Amino acid sequence: MSEFVYDALPMRVVFGPGSLARVVDEVDRQSLRRVHVLSTPPQRDLADRVADLLGERCVGVFDRARMHVPAGTADAAGNMAAELRADGWVAVGGGSTIGLGKVLALRTGLPFVAVPTTYAGSEMTPIWGLTEAGRKQTGRDRAVLPRSVVYDPDLTLTLPVSASATSGLNAIAHAVEALYAPDTSPVIAAMAERGVRDLAAALPMIAEHPGDGAARADCLRGAWLCGACLGATTMGLHHKLCHVLGGMLDLPHADTHAIVLPHVAAYNLPAAPAADAALRRALGADDAAAALADLGARLGVPAGLRDLGVDRADLRRVADEVWANPYANPRPVTRPELDGLLHAAWEGRA
Ligand code: NAD
């Protein structure tokens, strides 16, 4: 890493147990007077809590955020915000809700504050996604960055162990690819290593004791660091594969990442010695890919894509699309190797 460019993203982060209450200060910092609160249906109670905290600064709640931001959902939220003459948003939830906040910010130029409640890390990236007629379109734009992110680990105490595990492994995947990205840098490498270490140590503690507040804080801090890595670098084979698998076969985003990651790591790390060394340090293991597979197994992640209902016959279509689109990768990918990797991930074998 003798040459690099590091382009810092302007993100304000407020971190700490109980920091949800500070969302009011963050909204005031942005001079927002008419805030529209966003959530998924199951997180409506939390959205109402935020609305109560905001008091007269809140003009309404939209509680229909959905995975991968369907265009109809974004239209409905945008129309409601316009009717309410909202001047910004607070998005409280996981990547699905924060993704909705991003699309609304992109469309209107209005600011939003993110309150993440999973470990997926989307709040730290300028990457937006919108799904229309079954196709997910994505892009990078700084206009979608939250103006401020309030990380309250207490809000993740209710995140089920399975969702904690898969969103945590999703975050680790961001760090793994950032470590060998063409635009990695010493700052990113340091954040990635620390993020992986925190998550890999704390996720198993959460699996045993979901109410462990210290482990929750370690995971959320790790998620922040890993998300920031994704936001600052170019994605490789792993994210390309997961994007195609998710879009084409409508698979759960975080589970797909958790299953595919050890396979891509085993493929790429021999071609990325610095990334490999950082991951071995972070995971405390001689074989980083095997350690990632073990971590997934300990956390009860499904072993293979077939456990998510993927038909073996679909693998060829997935490989065709991955093959047709270029992406940055430390190891040049051949078609037979791509087919082999996908098949191993489908079977769930090492
Ligand atoms: P999610 O936001 O889809 O949430 C999953 C479910 O868990 C939802 O029903 C949600 O309401 C619930 N939930 C969330 N937090 C909870 C909590 N603390 N307690 C109880 N229930 C809770 O899941 P996710 O994995 O955070 O996000 C996935 C989405 O994020 C995908 O669409 C993915 O593409 C996107 N994503 C984007 C980026 C990016 O950089 N743009 C990065 C990562 C993920």
GROMACS .gro file of C-alpha atoms and ligand atoms in nm:
model
  394
    1MET     CA    1   0.000   0.000   0.000
    2SER     CA    2   0.265   0.250  -0.105
    3GLU     CA    3   0.019   0.463  -0.306
    4PHE     CA    4  -0.340   0.546  -0.219
    5VAL     CA    5  -0.611   0.808  -0.231
    6TYR     CA    6  -0.830   0.855   0.076
    7ASP     CA    7  -1.147   1.055   0.035
    8ALA     CA    8  -1.307   1.103   0.378
    9LEU     CA    9  -1.687   1.108   0.399
   10PRO     CA   10  -1.840   1.388   0.608
   11MET     CA   11  -2.022   1.180   0.867
   12ARG     CA   12  -2.119   1.287   1.214
   13VAL     CA   13  -2.154   0.995   1.456
   14VAL     CA   14  -2.310   0.999   1.802
   15PHE     CA   15  -2.249   0.669   1.980
   16GLY     CA   16  -2.352   0.532   2.317
   17PRO     CA   17  -2.612   0.341   2.517
   18GLY     CA   18  -2.919   0.559   2.561
   19SER     CA   19  -2.814   0.797   2.283
   20LEU     CA   20  -3.157   0.770   2.117
   21ALA     CA   21  -3.254   1.068   2.333
   22ARG     CA   22  -2.988   1.272   2.152
   23VAL     CA   23  -3.177   1.245   1.824
   24VAL     CA   24  -3.351   1.569   1.926
   25ASP     CA   25  -3.018   1.758   1.939
   26GLU     CA   26  -2.918   1.609   1.606
   27VAL     CA   27  -3.242   1.720   1.443
   28ASP     CA   28  -3.192   2.068   1.589
   29ARG     CA   29  -2.836   2.080   1.456
   30GLN     CA   30  -2.986   2.035   1.108
   31SER     CA   31  -3.245   2.307   1.187
   32LEU     CA   32  -3.525   2.063   1.108
   33ARG     CA   33  -3.870   2.178   1.218
   34ARG     CA   34  -4.100   1.932   1.039
   35VAL     CA   35  -3.951   1.584   1.068
   36HIS     CA   36  -4.104   1.275   0.907
   37VAL     CA   37  -4.006   0.953   1.088
   38LEU     CA   38  -3.946   0.634   0.884
   39SER     CA   39  -3.964   0.270   1.002
   40THR     CA   40  -4.071  -0.080   0.899
   41PRO     CA   41  -4.411  -0.208   1.024
   42PRO     CA   42  -4.261  -0.417   1.309
   43GLN     CA   43  -4.064  -0.115   1.433
   44ARG     CA   44  -4.363   0.119   1.451
   45ASP     CA   45  -4.342   0.136   1.832
   46LEU     CA   46  -3.983   0.253   1.810
   47ALA     CA   47  -4.082   0.510   1.546
   48ASP     CA   48  -4.352   0.636   1.782
   49ARG     CA   49  -4.092   0.665   2.058
   50VAL     CA   50  -3.881   0.881   1.828
   51ALA     CA   51  -4.189   1.086   1.739
   52ASP     CA   52  -4.258   1.141   2.110
   53LEU     CA   53  -3.899   1.249   2.171
   54LEU     CA   54  -3.921   1.496   1.882
   55GLY     CA   55  -4.251   1.634   2.008
   56GLU     CA   56  -4.377   1.922   1.793
   57ARG     CA   57  -4.078   1.884   1.558
   58CYS     CA   58  -4.240   1.562   1.425
   59VAL     CA   59  -4.513   1.589   1.161
   60GLY     CA   60  -4.580   1.219   1.101
   61VAL     CA   61  -4.461   0.858   1.080
   62PHE     CA   62  -4.432   0.641   0.769
   63ASP     CA   63  -4.406   0.280   0.886
   64ARG     CA   64  -4.405   0.088   0.558
   65ALA     CA   65  -4.032   0.068   0.475
   66ARG     CA   66  -3.947  -0.259   0.300
   67MET     CA   67  -3.638  -0.451   0.196
   68HIS     CA   68  -3.458  -0.322  -0.118
   69VAL     CA   69  -3.671  -0.003  -0.134
   70PRO     CA   70  -3.951  -0.084  -0.381
   71ALA     CA   71  -4.021   0.225  -0.596
   72GLY     CA   72  -4.388   0.224  -0.484
   73THR     CA   73  -4.277   0.245  -0.121
   74ALA     CA   74  -4.047   0.539  -0.193
   75ASP     CA   75  -4.329   0.712  -0.387
   76ALA     CA   76  -4.576   0.661  -0.100
   77ALA     CA   77  -4.331   0.790   0.162
   78GLY     CA   78  -4.234   1.085  -0.059
   79ASN     CA   79  -4.599   1.179  -0.123
   80MET     CA   80  -4.680   1.162   0.247
   81ALA     CA   81  -4.378   1.378   0.330
   82ALA     CA   82  -4.480   1.635   0.067
   83GLU     CA   83  -4.837   1.649   0.203
   84LEU     CA   84  -4.699   1.700   0.553
   85ARG     CA   85  -4.452   1.961   0.424
   86ALA     CA   86  -4.173   1.767   0.595
   87ASP     CA   87  -3.829   1.929   0.586
   88GLY     CA   88  -3.633   1.610   0.659
   89TRP     CA   89  -3.642   1.258   0.796
   90VAL     CA   90  -3.532   1.044   1.086
   91ALA     CA   91  -3.489   0.685   0.960
   92VAL     CA   92  -3.496   0.443   1.252
   93GLY     CA   93  -3.425   0.079   1.169
   94GLY     CA   94  -3.201  -0.145   0.961
   95GLY     CA   95  -3.069  -0.115   0.608
   96SER     CA   96  -3.420  -0.129   0.463
   97THR     CA   97  -3.542   0.180   0.648
   98ILE     CA   98  -3.215   0.368   0.605
   99GLY     CA   99  -3.226   0.275   0.235
  100LEU     CA  100  -3.564   0.446   0.210
  101GLY     CA  101  -3.422   0.757   0.379
  102LYS     CA  102  -3.141   0.759   0.124
  103VAL     CA  103  -3.374   0.746  -0.177
  104LEU     CA  104  -3.590   1.025  -0.032
  105ALA     CA  105  -3.279   1.237   0.030
  106LEU     CA  106  -3.162   1.171  -0.325
  107ARG     CA  107  -3.495   1.270  -0.474
  108THR     CA  108  -3.550   1.584  -0.267
  109GLY     CA  109  -3.211   1.706  -0.146
  110LEU     CA  110  -3.358   1.721   0.207
  111PRO     CA  111  -3.149   1.590   0.500
  112PHE     CA  112  -3.203   1.286   0.714
  113VAL     CA  113  -3.073   1.153   1.043
  114ALA     CA  114  -3.017   0.775   1.070
  115VAL     CA  115  -3.074   0.567   1.383
  116PRO     CA  116  -2.948   0.218   1.288
  117THR     CA  117  -3.086  -0.084   1.472
  118THR     CA  118  -2.900  -0.366   1.291
  119TYR     CA  119  -2.533  -0.425   1.210
  120ALA     CA  120  -2.563  -0.396   0.828
  121GLY     CA  121  -2.372  -0.065   0.807
  122SER     CA  122  -2.572   0.101   0.528
  123GLU     CA  123  -2.584   0.434   0.715
  124MET     CA  124  -2.211   0.481   0.654
  125THR     CA  125  -2.220   0.447   0.276
  126PRO     CA  126  -2.314   0.676  -0.014
  127ILE     CA  127  -2.467   0.372  -0.188
  128TRP     CA  128  -2.840   0.383  -0.259
  129GLY     CA  129  -3.069   0.119  -0.408
  130LEU     CA  130  -3.419   0.129  -0.558
  131THR     CA  131  -3.617  -0.167  -0.689
  132GLU     CA  132  -3.851  -0.121  -0.983
  133ALA     CA  133  -4.020  -0.400  -1.180
  134GLY     CA  134  -3.805  -0.663  -1.006
  135ARG     CA  135  -3.474  -0.494  -1.087
  136LYS     CA  136  -3.264  -0.326  -0.820
  137GLN     CA  137  -3.085  -0.019  -0.943
  138THR     CA  138  -2.797   0.107  -0.730
  139GLY     CA  139  -2.574   0.410  -0.737
  140ARG     CA  140  -2.327   0.613  -0.535
  141ASP     CA  141  -2.406   0.969  -0.441
  142ARG     CA  142  -2.295   1.172  -0.141
  143ALA     CA  143  -2.640   1.331  -0.135
  144VAL     CA  144  -2.772   1.011   0.027
  145LEU     CA  145  -2.542   1.022   0.329
  146PRO     CA  146  -2.724   1.083   0.656
  147ARG     CA  147  -2.622   1.419   0.803
  148SER     CA  148  -2.587   1.250   1.138
  149VAL     CA  149  -2.597   0.892   1.268
  150VAL     CA  150  -2.715   0.815   1.620
  151TYR     CA  151  -2.589   0.472   1.729
  152ASP     CA  152  -2.765   0.349   2.041
  153PRO     CA  153  -2.660  -0.013   2.116
  154ASP     CA  154  -2.961  -0.051   2.346
  155LEU     CA  155  -3.184  -0.042   2.037
  156THR     CA  156  -3.018  -0.360   1.910
  157LEU     CA  157  -3.104  -0.559   2.224
  158THR     CA  158  -3.429  -0.665   2.053
  159LEU     CA  159  -3.258  -0.771   1.730
  160PRO     CA  160  -3.307  -1.150   1.716
  161VAL     CA  161  -2.990  -1.360   1.736
  162SER     CA  162  -3.032  -1.478   1.376
  163ALA     CA  163  -3.063  -1.123   1.238
  164SER     CA  164  -2.776  -1.009   1.463
  165ALA     CA  165  -2.559  -1.286   1.320
  166THR     CA  166  -2.642  -1.233   0.956
  167SER     CA  167  -2.628  -0.853   0.962
  168GLY     CA  168  -2.301  -0.876   1.161
  169LEU     CA  169  -2.151  -1.109   0.900
  170ASN     CA  170  -2.278  -0.871   0.632
  171ALA     CA  171  -2.075  -0.598   0.803
  172ILE     CA  172  -1.768  -0.824   0.821
  173ALA     CA  173  -1.803  -0.883   0.446
  174HIS     CA  174  -1.778  -0.506   0.389
  175ALA     CA  175  -1.449  -0.500   0.579
  176VAL     CA  176  -1.309  -0.809   0.405
  177GLU     CA  177  -1.361  -0.657   0.061
  178ALA     CA  178  -1.237  -0.315   0.173
  179LEU     CA  179  -0.908  -0.474   0.286
  180TYR     CA  180  -0.827  -0.589  -0.068
  181ALA     CA  181  -1.007  -0.314  -0.263
  182PRO     CA  182  -0.799  -0.124  -0.519
  183ASP     CA  183  -0.874   0.196  -0.324
  184THR     CA  184  -0.794   0.067   0.023
  185SER     CA  185  -0.574   0.285   0.243
  186PRO     CA  186  -0.412   0.270   0.588
  187VAL     CA  187  -0.719   0.436   0.744
  188ILE     CA  188  -0.954   0.183   0.589
  189ALA     CA  189  -0.729  -0.111   0.674
  190ALA     CA  190  -0.717  -0.003   1.039
  191MET     CA  191  -1.094   0.043   1.058
  192ALA     CA  192  -1.159  -0.289   0.883
  193GLU     CA  193  -0.931  -0.491   1.109
  194ARG     CA  194  -1.076  -0.337   1.424
  195GLY     CA  195  -1.433  -0.377   1.298
  196VAL     CA  196  -1.385  -0.746   1.217
  197ARG     CA  197  -1.216  -0.809   1.551
  198ASP     CA  198  -1.498  -0.645   1.748
  199LEU     CA  199  -1.775  -0.822   1.557
  200ALA     CA  200  -1.610  -1.164   1.549
  201ALA     CA  201  -1.552  -1.152   1.925
  202ALA     CA  202  -1.891  -1.013   2.023
  203LEU     CA  203  -2.133  -1.193   1.790
  204PRO     CA  204  -2.089  -1.532   1.962
  205MET     CA  205  -2.146  -1.360   2.300
  206ILE     CA  206  -2.476  -1.223   2.169
  207ALA     CA  207  -2.572  -1.568   2.043
  208GLU     CA  208  -2.535  -1.693   2.402
  209HIS     CA  209  -2.666  -1.388   2.584
  210PRO     CA  210  -2.874  -1.165   2.355
  211GLY     CA  211  -2.914  -0.918   2.643
  212ASP     CA  212  -2.537  -0.859   2.683
  213GLY     CA  213  -2.522  -0.481   2.649
  214ALA     CA  214  -2.143  -0.463   2.626
  215ALA     CA  215  -2.136  -0.718   2.342
  216ARG     CA  216  -2.415  -0.527   2.166
  217ALA     CA  217  -2.208  -0.209   2.188
  218ASP     CA  218  -1.900  -0.389   2.050
  219CYS     CA  219  -2.105  -0.519   1.757
  220LEU     CA  220  -2.260  -0.184   1.675
  221ARG     CA  221  -1.921  -0.012   1.693
  222GLY     CA  222  -1.782  -0.285   1.465
  223ALA     CA  223  -2.075  -0.235   1.228
  224TRP     CA  224  -2.002   0.138   1.212
  225LEU     CA  225  -1.636   0.075   1.125
  226CYS     CA  226  -1.713  -0.194   0.868
  227GLY     CA  227  -1.987   0.018   0.707
  228ALA     CA  228  -1.745   0.309   0.680
  229CYS     CA  229  -1.503   0.075   0.499
  230LEU     CA  230  -1.767  -0.018   0.243
  231GLY     CA  231  -1.856   0.348   0.197
  232ALA     CA  232  -1.498   0.440   0.110
  233THR     CA  233  -1.393   0.157  -0.123
  234THR     CA  234  -1.484  -0.030  -0.440
  235MET     CA  235  -1.665  -0.360  -0.396
  236GLY     CA  236  -1.532  -0.689  -0.535
  237LEU     CA  237  -1.650  -1.038  -0.622
  238HIS     CA  238  -1.830  -1.098  -0.295
  239HIS     CA  239  -2.062  -0.798  -0.315
  240LYS     CA  240  -2.116  -0.856  -0.688
  241LEU     CA  241  -2.224  -1.216  -0.624
  242CYS     CA  242  -2.454  -1.123  -0.337
  243HIS     CA  243  -2.607  -0.839  -0.535
  244VAL     CA  244  -2.687  -1.067  -0.829
  245LEU     CA  245  -2.809  -1.352  -0.607
  246GLY     CA  246  -3.033  -1.119  -0.407
  247GLY     CA  247  -3.171  -0.934  -0.706
  248MET     CA  248  -3.230  -1.234  -0.931
  249LEU     CA  249  -3.356  -1.486  -0.675
  250ASP     CA  250  -3.504  -1.252  -0.415
  251LEU     CA  251  -3.291  -1.396  -0.135
  252PRO     CA  252  -3.260  -1.248   0.215
  253HIS     CA  253  -2.976  -0.998   0.185
  254ALA     CA  254  -2.782  -1.061   0.504
  255ASP     CA  255  -2.809  -1.445   0.496
  256THR     CA  256  -2.676  -1.444   0.141
  257HIS     CA  257  -2.372  -1.243   0.251
  258ALA     CA  258  -2.315  -1.469   0.550
  259ILE     CA  259  -2.320  -1.786   0.336
  260VAL     CA  260  -2.111  -1.657   0.044
  261LEU     CA  261  -1.839  -1.476   0.243
  262PRO     CA  262  -1.616  -1.772   0.347
  263HIS     CA  263  -1.615  -1.902  -0.011
  264VAL     CA  264  -1.506  -1.571  -0.162
  265ALA     CA  265  -1.252  -1.524   0.118
  266ALA     CA  266  -1.101  -1.867   0.045
  267TYR     CA  267  -1.081  -1.774  -0.322
  268ASN     CA  268  -0.945  -1.419  -0.289
  269LEU     CA  269  -0.723  -1.411   0.018
  270PRO     CA  270  -0.432  -1.610  -0.133
  271ALA     CA  271  -0.408  -1.324  -0.386
  272ALA     CA  272  -0.428  -1.052  -0.117
  273PRO     CA  273  -0.159  -1.121   0.146
  274ALA     CA  274  -0.199  -0.795   0.342
  275ALA     CA  275  -0.575  -0.844   0.370
  276ASP     CA  276  -0.519  -1.206   0.467
  277ALA     CA  277  -0.274  -1.108   0.742
  278ALA     CA  278  -0.510  -0.841   0.879
  279LEU     CA  279  -0.801  -1.087   0.888
  280ARG     CA  280  -0.592  -1.359   1.053
  281ARG     CA  281  -0.497  -1.108   1.324
  282ALA     CA  282  -0.857  -0.989   1.362
  283LEU     CA  283  -0.997  -1.342   1.378
  284GLY     CA  284  -0.710  -1.487   1.582
  285ALA     CA  285  -0.677  -1.774   1.334
  286ASP     CA  286  -0.429  -1.922   1.088
  287ASP     CA  287  -0.690  -1.964   0.817
  288ALA     CA  288  -0.917  -1.661   0.784
  289ALA     CA  289  -1.166  -1.820   0.543
  290ALA     CA  290  -1.208  -2.126   0.766
  291ALA     CA  291  -1.249  -1.898   1.069
  292LEU     CA  292  -1.527  -1.706   0.889
  293ALA     CA  293  -1.701  -2.035   0.804
  294ASP     CA  294  -1.667  -2.149   1.168
  295LEU     CA  295  -1.805  -1.817   1.292
  296GLY     CA  296  -2.110  -1.855   1.067
  297ALA     CA  297  -2.165  -2.213   1.183
  298ARG     CA  298  -2.135  -2.112   1.551
  299LEU     CA  299  -2.390  -1.839   1.491
  300GLY     CA  300  -2.634  -2.079   1.327
  301VAL     CA  301  -2.618  -1.924   0.979
  302PRO     CA  302  -2.761  -2.157   0.711
  303ALA     CA  303  -2.473  -2.354   0.558
  304GLY     CA  304  -2.551  -2.320   0.188
  305LEU     CA  305  -2.759  -2.129  -0.063
  306ARG     CA  306  -2.972  -2.440  -0.108
  307ASP     CA  307  -3.086  -2.391   0.251
  308LEU     CA  308  -3.233  -2.057   0.136
  309GLY     CA  309  -3.434  -2.245  -0.128
  310VAL     CA  310  -3.203  -2.175  -0.423
  311ASP     CA  311  -3.249  -2.422  -0.707
  312ARG     CA  312  -2.924  -2.566  -0.840
  313ALA     CA  313  -3.043  -2.487  -1.193
  314ASP     CA  314  -3.043  -2.113  -1.106
  315LEU     CA  315  -2.668  -2.104  -1.046
  316ARG     CA  316  -2.586  -2.081  -1.416
  317ARG     CA  317  -2.801  -1.767  -1.464
  318VAL     CA  318  -2.636  -1.609  -1.161
  319ALA     CA  319  -2.288  -1.692  -1.290
  320ASP     CA  320  -2.379  -1.559  -1.637
  321GLU     CA  321  -2.477  -1.222  -1.493
  322VAL     CA  322  -2.175  -1.197  -1.261
  323TRP     CA  323  -1.953  -1.295  -1.552
  324ALA     CA  324  -2.105  -1.034  -1.782
  325ASN     CA  325  -2.038  -0.741  -1.549
  326PRO     CA  326  -1.691  -0.629  -1.451
  327TYR     CA  327  -1.590  -0.555  -1.091
  328ALA     CA  328  -1.264  -0.503  -0.907
  329ASN     CA  329  -1.111  -0.819  -0.759
  330PRO     CA  330  -0.764  -0.906  -0.628
  331ARG     CA  331  -0.769  -1.241  -0.809
  332PRO     CA  332  -0.869  -1.259  -1.176
  333VAL     CA  333  -1.179  -1.479  -1.191
  334THR     CA  334  -1.212  -1.758  -1.447
  335ARG     CA  335  -1.551  -1.892  -1.546
  336PRO     CA  336  -1.489  -2.249  -1.424
  337GLU     CA  337  -1.368  -2.111  -1.088
  338LEU     CA  338  -1.673  -1.887  -1.062
  339ASP     CA  339  -1.901  -2.184  -1.132
  340GLY     CA  340  -1.711  -2.393  -0.876
  341LEU     CA  341  -1.730  -2.122  -0.609
  342LEU     CA  342  -2.104  -2.077  -0.659
  343HIS     CA  343  -2.160  -2.448  -0.646
  344ALA     CA  344  -1.964  -2.481  -0.322
  345ALA     CA  345  -2.164  -2.193  -0.171
  346TRP     CA  346  -2.485  -2.362  -0.283
  347GLU     CA  347  -2.388  -2.694  -0.129
  348GLY     CA  348  -2.247  -2.527   0.182
  349ARG     CA  349  -1.924  -2.723   0.173
  350ALA     CA  350  -1.584  -2.583   0.261
  351NAD     P1  351  -3.363  -0.484   0.757
  351NAD     O1  352  -3.352  -0.339   0.769
  351NAD     O2  353  -3.430  -0.538   0.634
  351NAD     O3  354  -3.438  -0.540   0.886
  351NAD     C1  355  -3.483  -0.673   0.891
  351NAD     C2  356  -3.602  -0.684   0.987
  351NAD     O4  357  -3.555  -0.669   1.120
  351NAD     C3  358  -3.707  -0.576   0.966
  351NAD     O5  359  -3.834  -0.631   0.984
  351NAD     C4  360  -3.678  -0.477   1.078
  351NAD     O6  361  -3.790  -0.404   1.117
  351NAD     C5  362  -3.630  -0.569   1.186
  351NAD     N1  363  -3.541  -0.505   1.282
  351NAD     C6  364  -3.440  -0.419   1.255
  351NAD     N2  365  -3.379  -0.383   1.368
  351NAD     C7  366  -3.441  -0.448   1.470
  351NAD     C8  367  -3.421  -0.451   1.610
  351NAD     N3  368  -3.322  -0.384   1.668
  351NAD     N4  369  -3.504  -0.527   1.684
  351NAD     C9  370  -3.602  -0.599   1.625
  351NAD     N5  371  -3.624  -0.600   1.492
  351NAD    C10  372  -3.545  -0.525   1.415
  351NAD     O7  373  -3.222  -0.558   0.768
  351NAD     P2  374  -3.073  -0.512   0.735
  351NAD     O8  375  -2.995  -0.637   0.722
  351NAD     O9  376  -3.027  -0.408   0.829
  351NAD    O10  377  -3.083  -0.440   0.595
  351NAD    C11  378  -3.094  -0.507   0.471
  351NAD    C12  379  -3.108  -0.406   0.359
  351NAD    O11  380  -3.005  -0.309   0.370
  351NAD    C13  381  -3.096  -0.464   0.220
  351NAD    O12  382  -3.193  -0.403   0.136
  351NAD    C14  383  -2.959  -0.425   0.176
  351NAD    O13  384  -2.947  -0.413   0.035
  351NAD    C15  385  -2.939  -0.295   0.246
  351NAD     N6  386  -2.798  -0.262   0.272
  351NAD    C16  387  -2.747  -0.155   0.206
  351NAD    C17  388  -2.616  -0.117   0.226
  351NAD    C18  389  -2.563   0.004   0.155
  351NAD    O14  390  -2.450   0.041   0.173
  351NAD     N7  391  -2.642   0.068   0.074
  351NAD    C19  392  -2.535  -0.188   0.316
  351NAD    C20  393  -2.589  -0.297   0.383
  351NAD    C21  394  -2.723  -0.331   0.361
   0.00000   0.00000   0.00000
